Short mmCIF file of C-alpha atoms in Angstrom, two decimals:
data_model
loop_
_atom_site.label_atom_id
_atom_site.label_comp_id
_atom_site.label_asym_id
_atom_site.label_seq_id
_atom_site.Cartn_x
_atom_site.Cartn_y
_atom_site.Cartn_z
CA UNK A 1 118.44 90.73 101.34
CA UNK A 2 118.29 86.97 101.73
CA UNK A 3 115.64 85.82 104.25
CA UNK A 4 117.56 82.65 104.95
CA UNK A 5 114.66 80.37 104.16
CA UNK A 6 111.57 80.27 101.87
CA UNK A 7 108.77 82.46 103.24
CA UNK A 8 105.21 82.16 101.84
CA UNK A 9 103.23 85.42 101.75
CA UNK A 10 99.69 85.46 100.39
CA UNK A 11 100.40 82.24 98.57
CA UNK A 12 103.64 83.24 96.79
CA UNK A 13 107.08 82.07 98.07
CA UNK A 14 110.05 84.27 98.49
CA UNK A 15 113.66 83.86 99.61
CA UNK A 16 114.59 87.56 99.34
CA UNK A 17 113.21 90.70 100.77
CA UNK A 18 113.86 94.45 100.46
CA UNK A 19 114.04 96.51 103.60
CA UNK A 20 113.37 100.21 103.20
CA UNK A 21 114.40 103.22 105.30
CA UNK A 22 110.80 104.36 105.25
CA UNK A 23 109.63 101.59 107.75
CA UNK A 24 108.43 98.86 105.42
CA UNK A 25 109.63 95.64 103.75
CA UNK A 26 108.60 94.52 100.21
CA UNK A 27 109.12 91.53 98.03
CA UNK A 28 109.15 93.72 94.92
CA UNK A 29 112.40 95.63 93.99
CA UNK A 30 110.40 98.52 92.36
CA UNK A 31 108.64 99.38 95.73
CA UNK A 32 111.68 100.49 97.66
CA UNK A 33 111.58 104.23 97.64
CA UNK A 34 108.06 105.34 98.46
CA UNK A 35 107.56 107.59 101.44
CA UNK A 36 103.89 107.71 100.91
CA UNK A 37 102.10 105.42 103.45
CA UNK A 38 98.70 105.76 101.66
CA UNK A 39 100.15 103.44 99.07
CA UNK A 40 99.62 100.53 101.56
CA UNK A 41 95.89 100.80 100.69
CA UNK A 42 96.28 101.34 96.95
CA UNK A 43 97.37 99.38 93.93
CA UNK A 44 100.68 101.05 93.32
CA UNK A 45 102.83 99.19 95.85
CA UNK A 46 102.14 95.52 96.40
CA UNK A 47 103.41 92.70 98.69
CA UNK A 48 104.21 95.23 101.43
CA UNK A 49 104.84 94.55 105.19
CA UNK A 50 104.65 97.89 106.95
CA UNK A 51 105.26 98.08 110.75
CA UNK A 52 105.57 101.93 110.58
CA UNK A 53 105.53 103.24 107.05
CA UNK A 54 106.24 106.95 106.83
CA UNK A 55 108.75 109.48 105.63
CA UNK A 56 111.56 108.31 107.87
CA UNK A 57 115.21 109.25 107.97
CA UNK A 58 118.50 107.42 109.00
CA UNK A 59 121.08 109.73 110.42
CA UNK A 60 124.40 108.97 112.23
CA UNK A 61 122.32 107.81 115.36
CA UNK A 62 119.99 105.47 113.49
CA UNK A 63 120.33 102.11 111.79
CA UNK A 64 118.50 99.30 110.08
CA UNK A 65 119.70 95.77 111.00
CA UNK A 66 118.69 92.25 109.89
CA UNK A 67 119.50 88.75 110.96
CA UNK A 68 118.23 85.28 110.50
CA UNK A 69 118.29 83.10 113.76
CA UNK A 70 117.41 79.56 114.67
CA UNK A 71 117.63 76.30 112.82
CA UNK A 72 115.50 74.69 110.12
CA UNK A 73 112.51 74.44 110.07
CA UNK A 74 112.05 77.13 112.88
CA UNK A 75 114.26 80.07 111.68
CA UNK A 76 113.16 83.62 112.18
CA UNK A 77 114.17 86.53 109.92
CA UNK A 78 114.30 89.89 111.87
CA UNK A 79 114.53 93.38 110.44
CA UNK A 80 115.03 96.10 112.99
CA UNK A 81 114.69 99.90 112.64
CA UNK A 82 116.76 101.52 115.49
CA UNK A 83 116.52 105.19 116.56
CA UNK A 84 114.82 106.16 113.33
CA UNK A 85 113.43 109.65 113.10
CA UNK A 86 110.89 111.43 110.81
CA UNK A 87 112.49 113.16 107.78
CA UNK A 88 112.69 116.91 108.60
CA UNK A 89 112.85 116.36 112.37
CA UNK A 90 116.53 117.28 113.12
CA UNK A 91 116.55 118.81 116.69
CA UNK A 92 118.28 117.22 119.60
CA UNK A 93 114.91 116.24 120.96
CA UNK A 94 113.53 114.72 117.74
CA UNK A 95 111.32 111.62 118.18
CA UNK A 96 113.30 108.36 117.83
CA UNK A 97 111.52 105.19 116.99
CA UNK A 98 112.45 101.54 117.48
CA UNK A 99 110.57 98.59 115.92
CA UNK A 100 111.08 95.22 114.32
CA UNK A 101 109.42 92.80 111.91
CA UNK A 102 109.79 89.05 112.39
CA UNK A 103 109.11 86.49 109.67
CA UNK A 104 108.70 82.91 110.84
CA UNK A 105 109.79 79.93 108.84
CA UNK A 106 107.27 77.14 108.32
CA UNK A 107 104.37 79.02 109.98
CA UNK A 108 104.68 82.13 107.85
CA UNK A 109 103.67 84.25 110.75
CA UNK A 110 104.58 87.98 110.69
CA UNK A 111 105.05 89.97 113.84
CA UNK A 112 105.44 93.70 114.32
CA UNK A 113 107.25 94.44 117.63
CA UNK A 114 107.50 97.93 118.98
CA UNK A 115 110.29 99.27 121.23
CA UNK A 116 110.95 102.58 122.79
CA UNK A 117 109.74 105.92 121.41
CA UNK A 118 111.77 108.78 122.71
CA UNK A 119 111.66 112.53 122.02
CA UNK A 120 109.02 114.51 120.36
CA UNK A 121 108.05 114.86 116.71
CA UNK A 122 108.48 118.44 115.58
CA UNK A 123 105.57 117.90 113.09
CA UNK A 124 102.31 116.44 114.02
CA UNK A 125 101.26 116.42 110.27
CA UNK A 126 103.47 113.39 109.49
CA UNK A 127 101.27 110.27 108.94
CA UNK A 128 102.18 106.59 108.87
CA UNK A 129 100.58 103.32 107.92
CA UNK A 130 100.66 99.96 109.87
CA UNK A 131 99.67 96.73 108.06
CA UNK A 132 100.27 94.37 105.22
CA UNK A 133 99.13 94.15 101.62
CA UNK A 134 99.22 91.29 99.11
CA UNK A 135 100.40 91.11 95.54
CA UNK A 136 97.11 92.22 94.09
CA UNK A 137 96.91 95.49 96.10
CA UNK A 138 93.91 97.81 96.37
CA UNK A 139 90.69 97.72 98.26
CA UNK A 140 90.26 94.67 100.57
CA UNK A 141 93.79 93.40 99.74
CA UNK A 142 95.53 94.72 102.82
CA UNK A 143 95.08 94.45 106.56
CA UNK A 144 95.42 97.44 108.92
CA UNK A 145 97.76 96.35 111.66
CA UNK A 146 96.11 98.26 114.40
CA UNK A 147 92.46 97.24 113.73
CA UNK A 148 92.84 94.02 111.74
CA UNK A 149 90.37 95.27 109.23
CA UNK A 150 90.84 95.21 105.42
CA UNK A 151 88.57 98.25 105.06
CA UNK A 152 90.39 100.58 107.47
CA UNK A 153 92.52 103.12 105.63
CA UNK A 154 93.40 105.24 108.67
CA UNK A 155 96.92 106.72 108.80
CA UNK A 156 98.49 107.43 112.23
CA UNK A 157 100.33 110.40 113.65
CA UNK A 158 103.57 110.25 115.46
CA UNK A 159 101.62 110.32 118.76
CA UNK A 160 100.06 107.00 117.88
CA UNK A 161 103.29 104.98 117.93
CA UNK A 162 102.43 101.79 119.79
CA UNK A 163 103.51 101.42 123.33
CA UNK A 164 106.89 99.67 123.91
CA UNK A 165 106.25 95.91 124.01
CA UNK A 166 103.29 96.07 121.69
CA UNK A 167 103.17 93.01 119.22
CA UNK A 168 100.90 92.83 116.24
CA UNK A 169 100.73 89.31 114.79
CA UNK A 170 99.57 88.29 111.33
CA UNK A 171 98.84 84.52 111.00
CA UNK A 172 98.03 83.02 107.52
#
């Protein structure tokens, strides 16, 4: 997808981004299909922005939307996951998640913004990652979004979805 401006991420500039159904964005086309959130901390997938990376599913009630708003040099790219559920959760009371990523022109700030979390996950074994990783990947080349640490490889259960209104901000 076109970002709508040039965005600098860990010293590299990009004008396009890939948005995945599994709750993450990437600047690398080969990274688009992974449902394994442990990859955020590894060397396999690189240049990843993951507000809620897990094995997620888009059904008829869910969507992923994107837009670029504002005027140069203060535009904002927003990707939004709306009513996303965990793959395999298909009951009428399945947990539905809402979250966004915002990329800011000029400042290169990244924000994760969390909305409502409704229903209940049928499986508590599903795990997700929150954070960012750079183009090198691997140990020390990522930041855990919840703790801000580059050594924290914790994965989170569905019950750890951030409260509505929570914002995690990454400032270069």
